[in-house]
Every structure is written in structure tokens, then in C-alpha cells.
Coordinates of C-alpha atoms and ligand atoms in Angstrom, one line a residue:
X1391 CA 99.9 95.6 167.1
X1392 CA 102.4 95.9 164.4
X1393 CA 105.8 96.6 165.1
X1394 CA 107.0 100.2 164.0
X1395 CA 110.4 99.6 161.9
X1396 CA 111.8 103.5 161.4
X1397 CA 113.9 103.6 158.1
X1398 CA 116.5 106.4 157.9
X1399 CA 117.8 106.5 154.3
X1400 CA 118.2 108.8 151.3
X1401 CA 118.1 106.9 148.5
X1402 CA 114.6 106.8 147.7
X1403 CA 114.5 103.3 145.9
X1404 CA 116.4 101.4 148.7
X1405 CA 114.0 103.2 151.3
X1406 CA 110.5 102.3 149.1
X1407 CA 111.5 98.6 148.8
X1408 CA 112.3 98.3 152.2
X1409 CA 109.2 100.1 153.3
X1410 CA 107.2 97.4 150.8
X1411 CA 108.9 94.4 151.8
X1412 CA 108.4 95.4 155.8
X1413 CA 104.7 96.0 155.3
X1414 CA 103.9 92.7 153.6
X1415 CA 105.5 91.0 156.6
X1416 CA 103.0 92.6 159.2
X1417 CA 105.5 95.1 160.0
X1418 CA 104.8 99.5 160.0
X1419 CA 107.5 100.9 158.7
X1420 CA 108.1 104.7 159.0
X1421 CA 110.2 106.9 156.4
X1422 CA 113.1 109.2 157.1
X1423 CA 115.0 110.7 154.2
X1424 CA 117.5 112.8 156.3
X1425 CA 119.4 112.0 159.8
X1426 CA 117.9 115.2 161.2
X1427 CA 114.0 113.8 160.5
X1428 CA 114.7 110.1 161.2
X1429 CA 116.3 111.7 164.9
X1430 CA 113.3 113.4 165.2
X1431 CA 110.8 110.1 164.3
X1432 CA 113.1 108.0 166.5
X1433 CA 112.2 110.4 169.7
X1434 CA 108.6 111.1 168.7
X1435 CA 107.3 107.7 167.4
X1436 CA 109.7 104.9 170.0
X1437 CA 110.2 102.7 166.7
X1438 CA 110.8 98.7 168.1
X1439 CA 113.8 98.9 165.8
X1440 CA 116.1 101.5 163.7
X1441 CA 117.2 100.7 160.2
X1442 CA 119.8 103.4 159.2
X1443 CA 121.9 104.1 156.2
X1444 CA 125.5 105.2 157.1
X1445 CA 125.9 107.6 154.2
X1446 CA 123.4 110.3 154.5
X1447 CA 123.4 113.8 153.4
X1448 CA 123.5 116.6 156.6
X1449 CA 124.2 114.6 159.4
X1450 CA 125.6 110.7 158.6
X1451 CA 124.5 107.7 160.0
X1452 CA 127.4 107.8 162.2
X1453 CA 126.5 110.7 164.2
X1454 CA 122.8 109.5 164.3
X1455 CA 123.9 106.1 165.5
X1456 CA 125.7 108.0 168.5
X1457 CA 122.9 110.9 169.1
X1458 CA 120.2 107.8 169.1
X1459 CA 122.9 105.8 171.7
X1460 CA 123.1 108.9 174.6
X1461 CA 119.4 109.7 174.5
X1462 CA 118.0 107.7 177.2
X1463 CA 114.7 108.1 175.4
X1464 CA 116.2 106.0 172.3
X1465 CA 118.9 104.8 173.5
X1466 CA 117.5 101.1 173.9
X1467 CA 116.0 101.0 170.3
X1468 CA 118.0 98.5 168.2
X1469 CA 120.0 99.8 165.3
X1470 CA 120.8 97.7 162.5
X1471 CA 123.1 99.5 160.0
X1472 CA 122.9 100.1 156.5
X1473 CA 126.4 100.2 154.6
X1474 CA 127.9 100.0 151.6
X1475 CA 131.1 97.7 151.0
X1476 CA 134.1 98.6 152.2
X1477 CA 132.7 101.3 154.8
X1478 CA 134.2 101.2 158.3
X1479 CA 132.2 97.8 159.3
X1480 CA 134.1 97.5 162.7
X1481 CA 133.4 100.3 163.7
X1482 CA 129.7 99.8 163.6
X1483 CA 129.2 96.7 164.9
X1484 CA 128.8 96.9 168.6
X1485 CA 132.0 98.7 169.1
X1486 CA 132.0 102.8 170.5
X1487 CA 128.6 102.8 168.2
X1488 CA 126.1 99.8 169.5
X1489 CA 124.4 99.3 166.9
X1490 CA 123.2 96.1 167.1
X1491 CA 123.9 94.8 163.3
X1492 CA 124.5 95.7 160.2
X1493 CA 123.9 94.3 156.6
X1494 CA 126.0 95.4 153.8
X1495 CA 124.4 96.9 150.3
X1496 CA 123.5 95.4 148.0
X1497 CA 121.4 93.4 150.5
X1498 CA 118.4 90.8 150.1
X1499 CA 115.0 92.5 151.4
X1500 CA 114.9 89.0 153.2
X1501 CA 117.8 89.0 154.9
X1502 CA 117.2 92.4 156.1
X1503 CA 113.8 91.0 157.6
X1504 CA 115.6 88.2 159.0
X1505 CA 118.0 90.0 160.7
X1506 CA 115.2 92.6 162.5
X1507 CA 113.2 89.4 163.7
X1508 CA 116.8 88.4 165.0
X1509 CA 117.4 91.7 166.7
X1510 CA 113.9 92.2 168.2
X1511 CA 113.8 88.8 169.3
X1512 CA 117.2 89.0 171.1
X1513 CA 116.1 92.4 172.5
X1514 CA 112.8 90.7 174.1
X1515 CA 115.1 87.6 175.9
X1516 CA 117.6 90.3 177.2
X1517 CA 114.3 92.4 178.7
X1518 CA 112.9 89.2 180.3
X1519 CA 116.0 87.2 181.0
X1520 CA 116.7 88.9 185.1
X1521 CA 119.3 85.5 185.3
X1522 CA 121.9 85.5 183.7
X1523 CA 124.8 83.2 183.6
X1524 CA 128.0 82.6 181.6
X1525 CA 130.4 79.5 183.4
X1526 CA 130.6 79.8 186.4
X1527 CA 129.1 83.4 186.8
X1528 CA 125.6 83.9 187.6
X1529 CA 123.6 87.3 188.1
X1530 CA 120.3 88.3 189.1
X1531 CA 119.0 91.7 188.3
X1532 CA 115.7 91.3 190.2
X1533 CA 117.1 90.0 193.6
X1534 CA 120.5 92.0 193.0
X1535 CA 122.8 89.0 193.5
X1536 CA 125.5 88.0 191.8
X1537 CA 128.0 84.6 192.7
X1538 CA 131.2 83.8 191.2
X1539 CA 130.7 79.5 191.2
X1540 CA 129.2 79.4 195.0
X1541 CA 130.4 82.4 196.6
X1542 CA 128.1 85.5 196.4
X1543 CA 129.7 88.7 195.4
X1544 CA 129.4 92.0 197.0
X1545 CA 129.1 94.2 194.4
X1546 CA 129.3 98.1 194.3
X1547 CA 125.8 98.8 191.8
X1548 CA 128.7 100.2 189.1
X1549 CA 130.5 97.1 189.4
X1550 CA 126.7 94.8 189.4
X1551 CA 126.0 96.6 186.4
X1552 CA 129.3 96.3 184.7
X1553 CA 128.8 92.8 185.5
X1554 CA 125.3 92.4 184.1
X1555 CA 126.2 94.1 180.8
X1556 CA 129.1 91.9 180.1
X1557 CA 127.3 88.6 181.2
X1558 CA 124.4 89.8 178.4
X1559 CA 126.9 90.4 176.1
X1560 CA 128.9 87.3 176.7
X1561 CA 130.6 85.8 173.9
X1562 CA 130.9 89.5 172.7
X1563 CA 133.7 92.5 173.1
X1564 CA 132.1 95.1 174.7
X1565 CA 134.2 98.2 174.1
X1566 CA 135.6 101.1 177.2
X1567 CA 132.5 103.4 175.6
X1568 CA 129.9 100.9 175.6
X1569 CA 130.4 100.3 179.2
X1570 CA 130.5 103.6 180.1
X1571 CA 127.6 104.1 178.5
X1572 CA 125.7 101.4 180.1
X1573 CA 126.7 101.2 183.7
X1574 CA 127.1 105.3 183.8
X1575 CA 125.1 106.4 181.3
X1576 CA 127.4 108.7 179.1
X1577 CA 130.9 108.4 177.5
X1578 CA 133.8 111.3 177.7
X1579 CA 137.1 110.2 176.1
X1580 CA 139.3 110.8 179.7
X1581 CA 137.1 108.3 181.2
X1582 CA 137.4 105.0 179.5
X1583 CA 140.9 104.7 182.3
X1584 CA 137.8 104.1 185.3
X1585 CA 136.1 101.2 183.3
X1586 CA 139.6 99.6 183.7
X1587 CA 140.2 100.2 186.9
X1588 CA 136.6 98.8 187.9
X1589 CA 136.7 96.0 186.1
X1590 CA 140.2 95.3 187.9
X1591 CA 138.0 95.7 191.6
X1592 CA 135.6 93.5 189.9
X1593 CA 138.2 90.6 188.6
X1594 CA 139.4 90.9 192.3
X1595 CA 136.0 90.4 193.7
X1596 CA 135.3 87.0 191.5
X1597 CA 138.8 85.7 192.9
X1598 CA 139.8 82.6 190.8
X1599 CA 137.1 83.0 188.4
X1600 CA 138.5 86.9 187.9
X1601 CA 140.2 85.7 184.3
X1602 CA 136.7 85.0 183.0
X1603 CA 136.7 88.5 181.8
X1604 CA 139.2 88.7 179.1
X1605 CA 140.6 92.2 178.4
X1606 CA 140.5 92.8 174.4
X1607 CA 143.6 94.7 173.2
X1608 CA 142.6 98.2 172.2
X1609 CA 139.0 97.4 172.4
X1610 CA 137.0 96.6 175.9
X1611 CA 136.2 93.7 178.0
X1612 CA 134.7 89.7 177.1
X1613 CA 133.1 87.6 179.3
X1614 CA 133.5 84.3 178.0
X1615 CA 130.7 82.5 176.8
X1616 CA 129.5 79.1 177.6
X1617 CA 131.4 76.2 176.7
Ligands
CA1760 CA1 122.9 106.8 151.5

């Protein structure tokens, strides 16, 4: 079965092409011309993936990106971003947003396609991947374990999640909102202060392997990733 790719985008021509391109690589692409319709598409059709323009009219692709994020019923469709230069890039890439990527216009139609395949095939080893490790942290979601080298944590299921989501994202700064979002499933502003103080339980709990979360100045958490 072909993969629905939901476009949300105003300018017709970008949106057309895209919708061309997609179909000749085996892809069904669905057409949204406003944030309000391509909200509504996203919640009535479960697209595998979200390709949406930051610039729209009524609603921008700001707003659509968060509205999609703390909706459990999209909020695990990838988002890649459209943007134009010079638009606030960092703050769409995986920071308070979570979208997933992001190309900048004037893009190629085939490195837009690459980076979907990229995207849905990450998406598909995160679903299937229960194990996960980064050095000398492991976690498994199936038996709910977790160990810190050889000793086995005990984890509060906040702290396992906090855990999980950082070891997934490992390599990666996950920002305060992100977390929130994950391990408790919504973001206010007065509570970014209880990811910190859970992730300093947690670093306590892995003992001398706590510094393998980094903090990232003004931004979130890292867990390293593999040497
Ligand atoms: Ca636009």
C-alpha cells in the first residue's frame, strides 16, 4: 500500500510538483493549501509523513507544527519542514517544535524524497528497535529494564521514559519541551524546571555513568552517542 505523504503548502506550483514527483515514486500524496485544511487531513487521513511550509496564510506552519505535536492522534507523524532561507531554521529542527527535518527552498524534488525515505525509515527502526543502547546505557521498553554498564536501574516510569527518549535520540539535543512532551505528554512554560530536576534523580540513579547525559546550555538534555 502506498504511503500517504500529506503536503501543507500555499504556493500552488511548489505543492503540484511535489505532489508529481511523490506519485511517480510510488508514494500518495494528499493536498492542503491552508494550515487549517492540512490540520484537518493530518487528523482525518493519519498521513505516514507531514511535509509543511512554514509560511502560510491564516495559521503558519509554526503553529501547525505545534498543534500536529500535542495531538496524540498526530503527534507521532513525522514533520519535515518547508522553509525559505534565512527563516528561524533552529528553531524547527527538533527543538520546542519536533519536527523531524527540514529542507530549505529552493529545494531539489529529489532531495525532498530522499529525505522522507530517511525520516520514515528512521521512524520504522525507532517503532521496532525495544533495545536500545548508547555506551554503556542500555534500555528495554518491552521487559522495562534499564542498566547503567552492569547494574540495573530502578527507574520511576517518568524517569524510564525520560530515559528511553534520550537514548532514541542519542547523539541529538533534546530540548526541556520535547521531553515534556514525551515522557508527560504536554508542555506548559513553568514546567520545563521538573525535567531538570528529574533528569538530576535520574543522573543520580546511573551513578558514575550519570555524566553521559550532557546538559545543553539554554536548550535540553544529550545522551552521548556511540563512540
Ligand atoms: Ca508559503
Amino acid at each position: 500500500m502506498a504511503e500517504l505523504v500529506l503536503i501543507i503548502e500555499d504556493e500552488k506550483d511548489i505543492r503540484e510538483n511535489l505532489a508529481f514527483s511523490l506519485k511517480r515514486e510510488g508514494f500518495e500524496p494528499i493536498e492542503a493549501e491552508t494550515g487549517e485544511r492540512g490540520l484537518e487531513l493530518a487528523r482525518l487521513k493519519k498521513p505516514s509523513i507531514i511535509l509543511l511550509d512554514l509560511m502560510l496564510p491564516g495559521i503558519d506552519g509554526l503553529e501547525v507544527c505545534r498543534q500536529l505535536k500535542h495531538a496524540s492522534a498526530t503527534a507521532l507523524i513525522p514533520i519535515i519542514m518547508l522553509t525559505a532561507k534565512g527563516e528561524e531554521i533552529d528553531k524547527i529542527v527538533g527543538l520546542e517544535l519536533g519536527a523531524d527535518d527540514y529542507v530549505v527552498k529552493p529545494f531539489s524534488l529529489r532531495e525532498v524524497i530522499l529525505r522522507i525515505r530517511a525520516v520514515l525509515r528512521r521512524g520504522k527502526e525507532e517503532q521496532y528497535e525495544s533495545v536500545v543502547n548508547s555506551g554503556a546505557l542500555t534500555l528495554d521498553a518491552v521487559r522495562h529494564q534499564a542498566w547503567a554498564g552492569d547494574m540495573e536501574l530502578e527507574l520511576t516510569l517518568s524517569e524510564f521514559k525520560l530515559l528511553q527518549d534520550l537514548l532514541l535520540h542519542a547523539g541529538q539535543v533534546r530540548s526541556r519541551e520535547q521531553l515534556l512532551d514525551t515522557v508527560w505528554g504536554y508542555s506548559f512554560e513553568g514546567y520545563a524546571r521538573s525535567v531538570d530536576s528529574h533528569i538530576k534523580r535520574l543522573r543520580a540513579k546511573l551513578g558514575p555513568h550519570g555524566d553521559l547525559i550532557e546538559t545543553v546550555r539554554g536548550i535540553g538534555y544529550r545522551v552521548k552517542a556511540n563512540p
